[in-house]
Amino acid sequence: MVASGSAHHDQKMRSIFLETERLVLRAFGEAEAEDEDQDSDIDRLVALDSDPEVMRFINGGRPTSRAFVIERVLPQLTHDYPCIGTRGFWAAEEKATGAFLGWFEFRPLADDSADVVELGYRLGRAAWGRGYATEGARALIEKGFTDLGVQRVTADTMYVNSRSRRVMEKAGLLFVRRWFGEWPDSIDGWEQGDVAYALERSQWTGGPTHTRHPTYRVR
């Protein structure tokens, strides 16, 4: 008979998608709590989306209800994409402590094609300013271009979200355009528009993630 702790460890190992020097990216809903006192992924997501600073450039700072996380958010985060044989969203944990930091998105824009994927990230404030977003983004880009058949990585954010734009640039993405759209939520800075970034496989230089640099400059 396998001990419960060992079984939990084996289950978590199977759910791991990617590891970096400091991060573990794992599937949502597959590394569950060992006892009732630990939070589930639903609790972690509710806590993440309850921070007004985390949600500032998403919906103006409003918290996401638990019901919405269960009914709308989690199904999206656990959706499988046949074209890459895995999911498009990953829970991010600090490797040294196992602490939940947030999540990364590396999602094909079509279920049947891995050519174009969208890069995204939502990390809690405890992870800000520590290079985690850039580290995870670079590792996902590398895996996409080397293992998943990705040809183009895209990302977008509000023009005023300078923190997210810096991550995109440090990850090697190239500024594509600034555009203006109409959104259902009024968010401070919306009138300044949004920005799109992208990186083609032909523009990616390869090599170790921690030493890679783009062959162009972001303007």
PDB file of C-alpha atoms in Angstrom:
ATOM      1  CA  MET A   1       0.000   0.000   0.000  1.00  0.00           C
ATOM      2  CA  VAL A   2       1.359   3.442  -0.983  1.00  0.00           C
ATOM      3  CA  ALA A   3       1.480   6.068   1.754  1.00  0.00           C
ATOM      4  CA  SER A   4      -0.825   9.022   1.188  1.00  0.00           C
ATOM      5  CA  GLY A   5       2.059  11.482   1.234  1.00  0.00           C
ATOM      6  CA  SER A   6       3.924   9.490  -1.402  1.00  0.00           C
ATOM      7  CA  ALA A   7       0.804   9.239  -3.565  1.00  0.00           C
ATOM      8  CA  HIS A   8       0.292  12.983  -3.321  1.00  0.00           C
ATOM      9  CA  HIS A   9       3.923  13.583  -4.302  1.00  0.00           C
ATOM     10  CA  ASP A  10       3.611  11.266  -7.315  1.00  0.00           C
ATOM     11  CA  GLN A  11       0.385  12.972  -8.392  1.00  0.00           C
ATOM     12  CA  LYS A  12       2.002  16.392  -8.168  1.00  0.00           C
ATOM     13  CA  MET A  13       5.034  15.235 -10.153  1.00  0.00           C
ATOM     14  CA  ARG A  14       2.743  14.049 -12.952  1.00  0.00           C
ATOM     15  CA  SER A  15       1.021  17.437 -13.050  1.00  0.00           C
ATOM     16  CA  ILE A  16       4.243  19.442 -13.496  1.00  0.00           C
ATOM     17  CA  PHE A  17       4.501  21.010 -16.936  1.00  0.00           C
ATOM     18  CA  LEU A  18       7.703  23.014 -16.621  1.00  0.00           C
ATOM     19  CA  GLU A  19      10.390  23.921 -14.102  1.00  0.00           C
ATOM     20  CA  THR A  20      12.778  26.870 -14.095  1.00  0.00           C
ATOM     21  CA  GLU A  21      15.513  27.801 -11.655  1.00  0.00           C
ATOM     22  CA  ARG A  22      12.983  29.181  -9.174  1.00  0.00           C
ATOM     23  CA  LEU A  23       9.536  28.182 -10.449  1.00  0.00           C
ATOM     24  CA  VAL A  24       7.361  25.125 -10.903  1.00  0.00           C
ATOM     25  CA  LEU A  25       4.473  25.381 -13.385  1.00  0.00           C
ATOM     26  CA  ARG A  26       1.854  22.706 -12.781  1.00  0.00           C
ATOM     27  CA  ALA A  27      -1.645  21.845 -13.904  1.00  0.00           C
ATOM     28  CA  PHE A  28      -4.530  23.313 -11.945  1.00  0.00           C
ATOM     29  CA  GLY A  29      -6.673  20.948  -9.918  1.00  0.00           C
ATOM     30  CA  GLU A  30      -4.199  18.080  -9.959  1.00  0.00           C
ATOM     31  CA  ALA A  31      -1.950  18.912  -7.002  1.00  0.00           C
ATOM     32  CA  GLU A  32      -4.632  18.928  -4.341  1.00  0.00           C
ATOM     33  CA  ALA A  33      -4.257  19.577  -0.642  1.00  0.00           C
ATOM     34  CA  GLU A  34      -3.016  16.784   1.626  1.00  0.00           C
ATOM     35  CA  ASP A  35      -5.361  17.799   4.441  1.00  0.00           C
ATOM     36  CA  GLU A  36      -8.465  19.882   4.960  1.00  0.00           C
ATOM     37  CA  ASP A  37      -6.500  22.781   6.436  1.00  0.00           C
ATOM     38  CA  GLN A  38      -4.690  23.516   3.186  1.00  0.00           C
ATOM     39  CA  ASP A  39      -6.259  25.686   0.512  1.00  0.00           C
ATOM     40  CA  SER A  40      -7.468  24.211  -2.762  1.00  0.00           C
ATOM     41  CA  ASP A  41      -6.696  25.785  -6.124  1.00  0.00           C
ATOM     42  CA  ILE A  42     -10.137  27.398  -6.039  1.00  0.00           C
ATOM     43  CA  ASP A  43      -9.248  29.134  -2.774  1.00  0.00           C
ATOM     44  CA  ARG A  44      -5.905  30.215  -4.200  1.00  0.00           C
ATOM     45  CA  LEU A  45      -7.538  31.706  -7.288  1.00  0.00           C
ATOM     46  CA  VAL A  46     -10.180  33.519  -5.241  1.00  0.00           C
ATOM     47  CA  ALA A  47      -7.462  34.999  -3.016  1.00  0.00           C
ATOM     48  CA  LEU A  48      -5.399  36.063  -6.034  1.00  0.00           C
ATOM     49  CA  ASP A  49      -8.351  37.790  -7.682  1.00  0.00           C
ATOM     50  CA  SER A  50      -9.389  39.483  -4.430  1.00  0.00           C
ATOM     51  CA  ASP A  51      -6.389  41.807  -4.460  1.00  0.00           C
ATOM     52  CA  PRO A  52      -7.478  45.111  -6.065  1.00  0.00           C
ATOM     53  CA  GLU A  53      -3.930  45.804  -7.272  1.00  0.00           C
ATOM     54  CA  VAL A  54      -3.752  42.452  -9.042  1.00  0.00           C
ATOM     55  CA  MET A  55      -7.100  43.161 -10.731  1.00  0.00           C
ATOM     56  CA  ARG A  56      -6.426  46.836 -11.404  1.00  0.00           C
ATOM     57  CA  PHE A  57      -5.762  46.499 -15.142  1.00  0.00           C
ATOM     58  CA  ILE A  58      -8.170  43.605 -15.601  1.00  0.00           C
ATOM     59  CA  ASN A  59     -11.487  44.952 -14.335  1.00  0.00           C
ATOM     60  CA  GLY A  60     -10.617  48.080 -12.384  1.00  0.00           C
ATOM     61  CA  GLY A  61      -9.827  46.273  -9.141  1.00  0.00           C
ATOM     62  CA  ARG A  62     -13.024  44.360  -8.391  1.00  0.00           C
ATOM     63  CA  PRO A  63     -12.697  40.920  -6.738  1.00  0.00           C
ATOM     64  CA  THR A  64     -13.780  37.766  -8.537  1.00  0.00           C
ATOM     65  CA  SER A  65     -16.489  35.805  -6.734  1.00  0.00           C
ATOM     66  CA  ARG A  66     -15.922  32.190  -5.729  1.00  0.00           C
ATOM     67  CA  ALA A  67     -18.909  31.139  -7.845  1.00  0.00           C
ATOM     68  CA  PHE A  68     -17.406  32.806 -10.927  1.00  0.00           C
ATOM     69  CA  VAL A  69     -14.047  31.098 -10.309  1.00  0.00           C
ATOM     70  CA  ILE A  70     -15.759  27.701 -10.098  1.00  0.00           C
ATOM     71  CA  GLU A  71     -18.148  28.175 -13.018  1.00  0.00           C
ATOM     72  CA  ARG A  72     -16.089  30.223 -15.472  1.00  0.00           C
ATOM     73  CA  VAL A  73     -12.426  30.579 -14.489  1.00  0.00           C
ATOM     74  CA  LEU A  74     -11.423  27.037 -13.524  1.00  0.00           C
ATOM     75  CA  PRO A  75     -12.932  25.408 -16.649  1.00  0.00           C
ATOM     76  CA  GLN A  76     -10.821  27.754 -18.774  1.00  0.00           C
ATOM     77  CA  LEU A  77      -7.689  27.061 -16.748  1.00  0.00           C
ATOM     78  CA  THR A  78      -8.144  23.282 -17.048  1.00  0.00           C
ATOM     79  CA  HIS A  79      -9.054  23.178 -20.753  1.00  0.00           C
ATOM     80  CA  ASP A  80      -6.911  20.846 -22.868  1.00  0.00           C
ATOM     81  CA  TYR A  81      -5.669  21.880 -26.316  1.00  0.00           C
ATOM     82  CA  PRO A  82      -5.318  18.897 -28.679  1.00  0.00           C
ATOM     83  CA  CYS A  83      -2.819  20.718 -30.888  1.00  0.00           C
ATOM     84  CA  ILE A  84      -0.223  20.792 -28.105  1.00  0.00           C
ATOM     85  CA  GLY A  85      -1.483  17.808 -26.133  1.00  0.00           C
ATOM     86  CA  THR A  86      -1.780  19.694 -22.886  1.00  0.00           C
ATOM     87  CA  ARG A  87      -3.338  22.720 -21.222  1.00  0.00           C
ATOM     88  CA  GLY A  88      -2.902  26.412 -21.853  1.00  0.00           C
ATOM     89  CA  PHE A  89      -2.796  27.702 -18.254  1.00  0.00           C
ATOM     90  CA  TRP A  90      -0.467  26.706 -15.426  1.00  0.00           C
ATOM     91  CA  ALA A  91      -0.343  27.354 -11.698  1.00  0.00           C
ATOM     92  CA  ALA A  92       2.973  28.935 -10.688  1.00  0.00           C
ATOM     93  CA  GLU A  93       4.656  27.874  -7.468  1.00  0.00           C
ATOM     94  CA  GLU A  94       7.892  29.022  -5.864  1.00  0.00           C
ATOM     95  CA  LYS A  95      10.203  26.027  -6.103  1.00  0.00           C
ATOM     96  CA  ALA A  96      11.966  26.650  -2.790  1.00  0.00           C
ATOM     97  CA  THR A  97       8.813  26.953  -0.671  1.00  0.00           C
ATOM     98  CA  GLY A  98       5.922  25.555  -2.720  1.00  0.00           C
ATOM     99  CA  ALA A  99       4.070  28.851  -2.273  1.00  0.00           C
ATOM    100  CA  PHE A 100       1.380  29.619  -4.855  1.00  0.00           C
ATOM    101  CA  LEU A 101       2.392  32.725  -6.828  1.00  0.00           C
ATOM    102  CA  GLY A 102      -0.321  32.934  -9.475  1.00  0.00           C
ATOM    103  CA  TRP A 103      -0.560  31.557 -13.002  1.00  0.00           C
ATOM    104  CA  PHE A 104       0.872  31.712 -16.502  1.00  0.00           C
ATOM    105  CA  GLU A 105      -0.973  31.428 -19.796  1.00  0.00           C
ATOM    106  CA  PHE A 106       0.523  29.863 -22.920  1.00  0.00           C
ATOM    107  CA  ARG A 107      -2.654  29.220 -24.858  1.00  0.00           C
ATOM    108  CA  PRO A 108      -3.112  28.326 -28.532  1.00  0.00           C
ATOM    109  CA  LEU A 109      -5.558  30.708 -30.189  1.00  0.00           C
ATOM    110  CA  ALA A 110      -7.153  27.708 -31.914  1.00  0.00           C
ATOM    111  CA  ASP A 111      -7.725  24.215 -30.503  1.00  0.00           C
ATOM    112  CA  ASP A 112      -6.459  22.623 -33.717  1.00  0.00           C
ATOM    113  CA  SER A 113      -3.354  24.743 -34.356  1.00  0.00           C
ATOM    114  CA  ALA A 114      -0.270  25.452 -32.255  1.00  0.00           C
ATOM    115  CA  ASP A 115       1.048  28.042 -34.712  1.00  0.00           C
ATOM    116  CA  VAL A 116       0.012  31.060 -32.619  1.00  0.00           C
ATOM    117  CA  VAL A 117      -0.164  31.117 -28.823  1.00  0.00           C
ATOM    118  CA  GLU A 118      -1.031  33.875 -26.379  1.00  0.00           C
ATOM    119  CA  LEU A 119       1.334  34.534 -23.479  1.00  0.00           C
ATOM    120  CA  GLY A 120      -0.109  35.882 -20.246  1.00  0.00           C
ATOM    121  CA  TYR A 121       0.524  35.937 -16.499  1.00  0.00           C
ATOM    122  CA  ARG A 122      -1.215  36.905 -13.285  1.00  0.00           C
ATOM    123  CA  LEU A 123       0.944  36.850 -10.184  1.00  0.00           C
ATOM    124  CA  GLY A 124       0.215  37.952  -6.645  1.00  0.00           C
ATOM    125  CA  ARG A 125       1.909  41.018  -5.223  1.00  0.00           C
ATOM    126  CA  ALA A 126       4.340  38.911  -3.175  1.00  0.00           C
ATOM    127  CA  ALA A 127       5.894  37.823  -6.479  1.00  0.00           C
ATOM    128  CA  TRP A 128       6.175  41.292  -8.018  1.00  0.00           C
ATOM    129  CA  GLY A 129       9.584  42.832  -8.611  1.00  0.00           C
ATOM    130  CA  ARG A 130      11.429  39.524  -8.259  1.00  0.00           C
ATOM    131  CA  GLY A 131      11.746  38.580 -11.925  1.00  0.00           C
ATOM    132  CA  TYR A 132       9.343  35.641 -11.699  1.00  0.00           C
ATOM    133  CA  ALA A 133       7.080  36.814 -14.534  1.00  0.00           C
ATOM    134  CA  THR A 134      10.032  37.250 -16.889  1.00  0.00           C
ATOM    135  CA  GLU A 135      11.568  33.921 -15.857  1.00  0.00           C
ATOM    136  CA  GLY A 136       8.341  32.022 -16.463  1.00  0.00           C
ATOM    137  CA  ALA A 137       7.602  33.827 -19.730  1.00  0.00           C
ATOM    138  CA  ARG A 138      11.051  33.086 -21.168  1.00  0.00           C
ATOM    139  CA  ALA A 139      10.813  29.419 -20.228  1.00  0.00           C
ATOM    140  CA  LEU A 140       7.386  29.074 -21.835  1.00  0.00           C
ATOM    141  CA  ILE A 141       8.574  30.753 -25.021  1.00  0.00           C
ATOM    142  CA  GLU A 142      11.528  28.373 -25.180  1.00  0.00           C
ATOM    143  CA  LYS A 143       9.321  25.323 -24.670  1.00  0.00           C
ATOM    144  CA  GLY A 144       6.837  26.562 -27.245  1.00  0.00           C
ATOM    145  CA  PHE A 145       9.427  27.055 -29.954  1.00  0.00           C
ATOM    146  CA  THR A 146      11.459  23.907 -29.192  1.00  0.00           C
ATOM    147  CA  ASP A 147       8.830  21.339 -28.143  1.00  0.00           C
ATOM    148  CA  LEU A 148       5.297  22.449 -29.042  1.00  0.00           C
ATOM    149  CA  GLY A 149       5.570  23.561 -32.667  1.00  0.00           C
ATOM    150  CA  VAL A 150       4.734  27.196 -31.911  1.00  0.00           C
ATOM    151  CA  GLN A 151       5.529  29.693 -34.670  1.00  0.00           C
ATOM    152  CA  ARG A 152       4.382  32.951 -33.080  1.00  0.00           C
ATOM    153  CA  VAL A 153       3.892  34.131 -29.494  1.00  0.00           C
ATOM    154  CA  THR A 154       1.596  37.098 -28.876  1.00  0.00           C
ATOM    155  CA  ALA A 155       0.758  39.157 -25.798  1.00  0.00           C
ATOM    156  CA  ASP A 156      -1.178  42.333 -25.062  1.00  0.00           C
ATOM    157  CA  THR A 157      -1.914  44.653 -22.187  1.00  0.00           C
ATOM    158  CA  MET A 158      -3.123  48.161 -21.439  1.00  0.00           C
ATOM    159  CA  TYR A 159      -0.749  50.899 -22.523  1.00  0.00           C
ATOM    160  CA  VAL A 160      -0.595  52.235 -18.960  1.00  0.00           C
ATOM    161  CA  ASN A 161       0.362  48.833 -17.526  1.00  0.00           C
ATOM    162  CA  SER A 162       4.079  49.539 -17.633  1.00  0.00           C
ATOM    163  CA  ARG A 163       4.971  46.603 -15.373  1.00  0.00           C
ATOM    164  CA  SER A 164       3.441  44.066 -17.745  1.00  0.00           C
ATOM    165  CA  ARG A 165       4.977  45.767 -20.772  1.00  0.00           C
ATOM    166  CA  ARG A 166       8.441  45.506 -19.216  1.00  0.00           C
ATOM    167  CA  VAL A 167       7.955  41.764 -18.710  1.00  0.00           C
ATOM    168  CA  MET A 168       7.020  41.328 -22.369  1.00  0.00           C
ATOM    169  CA  GLU A 169      10.073  43.253 -23.475  1.00  0.00           C
ATOM    170  CA  LYS A 170      12.440  41.413 -21.129  1.00  0.00           C
ATOM    171  CA  ALA A 171      11.011  38.111 -22.376  1.00  0.00           C
ATOM    172  CA  GLY A 172      12.042  39.135 -25.890  1.00  0.00           C
ATOM    173  CA  LEU A 173       8.713  40.136 -27.405  1.00  0.00           C
ATOM    174  CA  LEU A 174       8.634  42.913 -29.979  1.00  0.00           C
ATOM    175  CA  PHE A 175       6.215  45.833 -29.848  1.00  0.00           C
ATOM    176  CA  VAL A 176       3.715  45.476 -32.695  1.00  0.00           C
ATOM    177  CA  ARG A 177       1.061  48.155 -32.342  1.00  0.00           C
ATOM    178  CA  ARG A 178      -0.995  50.355 -30.098  1.00  0.00           C
ATOM    179  CA  TRP A 179      -4.725  50.127 -30.562  1.00  0.00           C
ATOM    180  CA  PHE A 180      -7.984  51.435 -29.131  1.00  0.00           C
ATOM    181  CA  GLY A 181     -11.086  49.375 -28.423  1.00  0.00           C
ATOM    182  CA  GLU A 182     -14.291  49.530 -26.441  1.00  0.00           C
ATOM    183  CA  TRP A 183     -14.487  47.478 -23.242  1.00  0.00           C
ATOM    184  CA  PRO A 184     -17.440  46.729 -20.926  1.00  0.00           C
ATOM    185  CA  ASP A 185     -15.460  47.802 -17.840  1.00  0.00           C
ATOM    186  CA  SER A 186     -14.223  51.351 -17.340  1.00  0.00           C
ATOM    187  CA  ILE A 187     -10.639  51.138 -16.115  1.00  0.00           C
ATOM    188  CA  ASP A 188      -8.348  54.040 -15.294  1.00  0.00           C
ATOM    189  CA  GLY A 189      -6.125  54.600 -18.322  1.00  0.00           C
ATOM    190  CA  TRP A 190      -8.387  52.844 -20.827  1.00  0.00           C
ATOM    191  CA  GLU A 191      -8.451  55.968 -22.989  1.00  0.00           C
ATOM    192  CA  GLN A 192      -4.719  55.486 -23.685  1.00  0.00           C
ATOM    193  CA  GLY A 193      -5.455  52.216 -25.444  1.00  0.00           C
ATOM    194  CA  ASP A 194      -3.806  48.815 -25.482  1.00  0.00           C
ATOM    195  CA  VAL A 195      -0.520  47.516 -26.853  1.00  0.00           C
ATOM    196  CA  ALA A 196       0.285  44.275 -28.657  1.00  0.00           C
ATOM    197  CA  TYR A 197       3.612  42.456 -28.625  1.00  0.00           C
ATOM    198  CA  ALA A 198       4.767  39.382 -30.530  1.00  0.00           C
ATOM    199  CA  LEU A 199       7.748  37.163 -31.266  1.00  0.00           C
ATOM    200  CA  GLU A 200       8.189  34.977 -34.347  1.00  0.00           C
ATOM    201  CA  ARG A 201      10.087  31.729 -34.133  1.00  0.00           C
ATOM    202  CA  SER A 202      12.467  33.068 -36.796  1.00  0.00           C
ATOM    203  CA  GLN A 203      13.291  36.021 -34.501  1.00  0.00           C
ATOM    204  CA  TRP A 204      14.019  33.864 -31.475  1.00  0.00           C
ATOM    205  CA  THR A 205      17.730  33.347 -30.943  1.00  0.00           C
ATOM    206  CA  GLY A 206      17.618  30.094 -28.962  1.00  0.00           C
ATOM    207  CA  GLY A 207      20.210  29.114 -26.391  1.00  0.00           C
ATOM    208  CA  PRO A 208      19.875  28.889 -22.603  1.00  0.00           C
ATOM    209  CA  THR A 209      16.905  30.818 -21.240  1.00  0.00           C
ATOM    210  CA  HIS A 210      18.916  32.824 -18.723  1.00  0.00           C
ATOM    211  CA  THR A 211      21.350  34.132 -21.352  1.00  0.00           C
ATOM    212  CA  ARG A 212      19.042  34.567 -24.331  1.00  0.00           C
ATOM    213  CA  HIS A 213      18.484  38.015 -25.780  1.00  0.00           C
ATOM    214  CA  PRO A 214      16.398  39.082 -28.771  1.00  0.00           C
ATOM    215  CA  THR A 215      18.213  40.005 -31.980  1.00  0.00           C
ATOM    216  CA  TYR A 216      16.284  43.267 -32.244  1.00  0.00           C
ATOM    217  CA  ARG A 217      15.449  46.231 -30.052  1.00  0.00           C
ATOM    218  CA  VAL A 218      12.007  47.006 -28.704  1.00  0.00           C
ATOM    219  CA  ARG A 219      11.035  50.594 -29.370  1.00  0.00           C
TER     220      ARG A 219
END
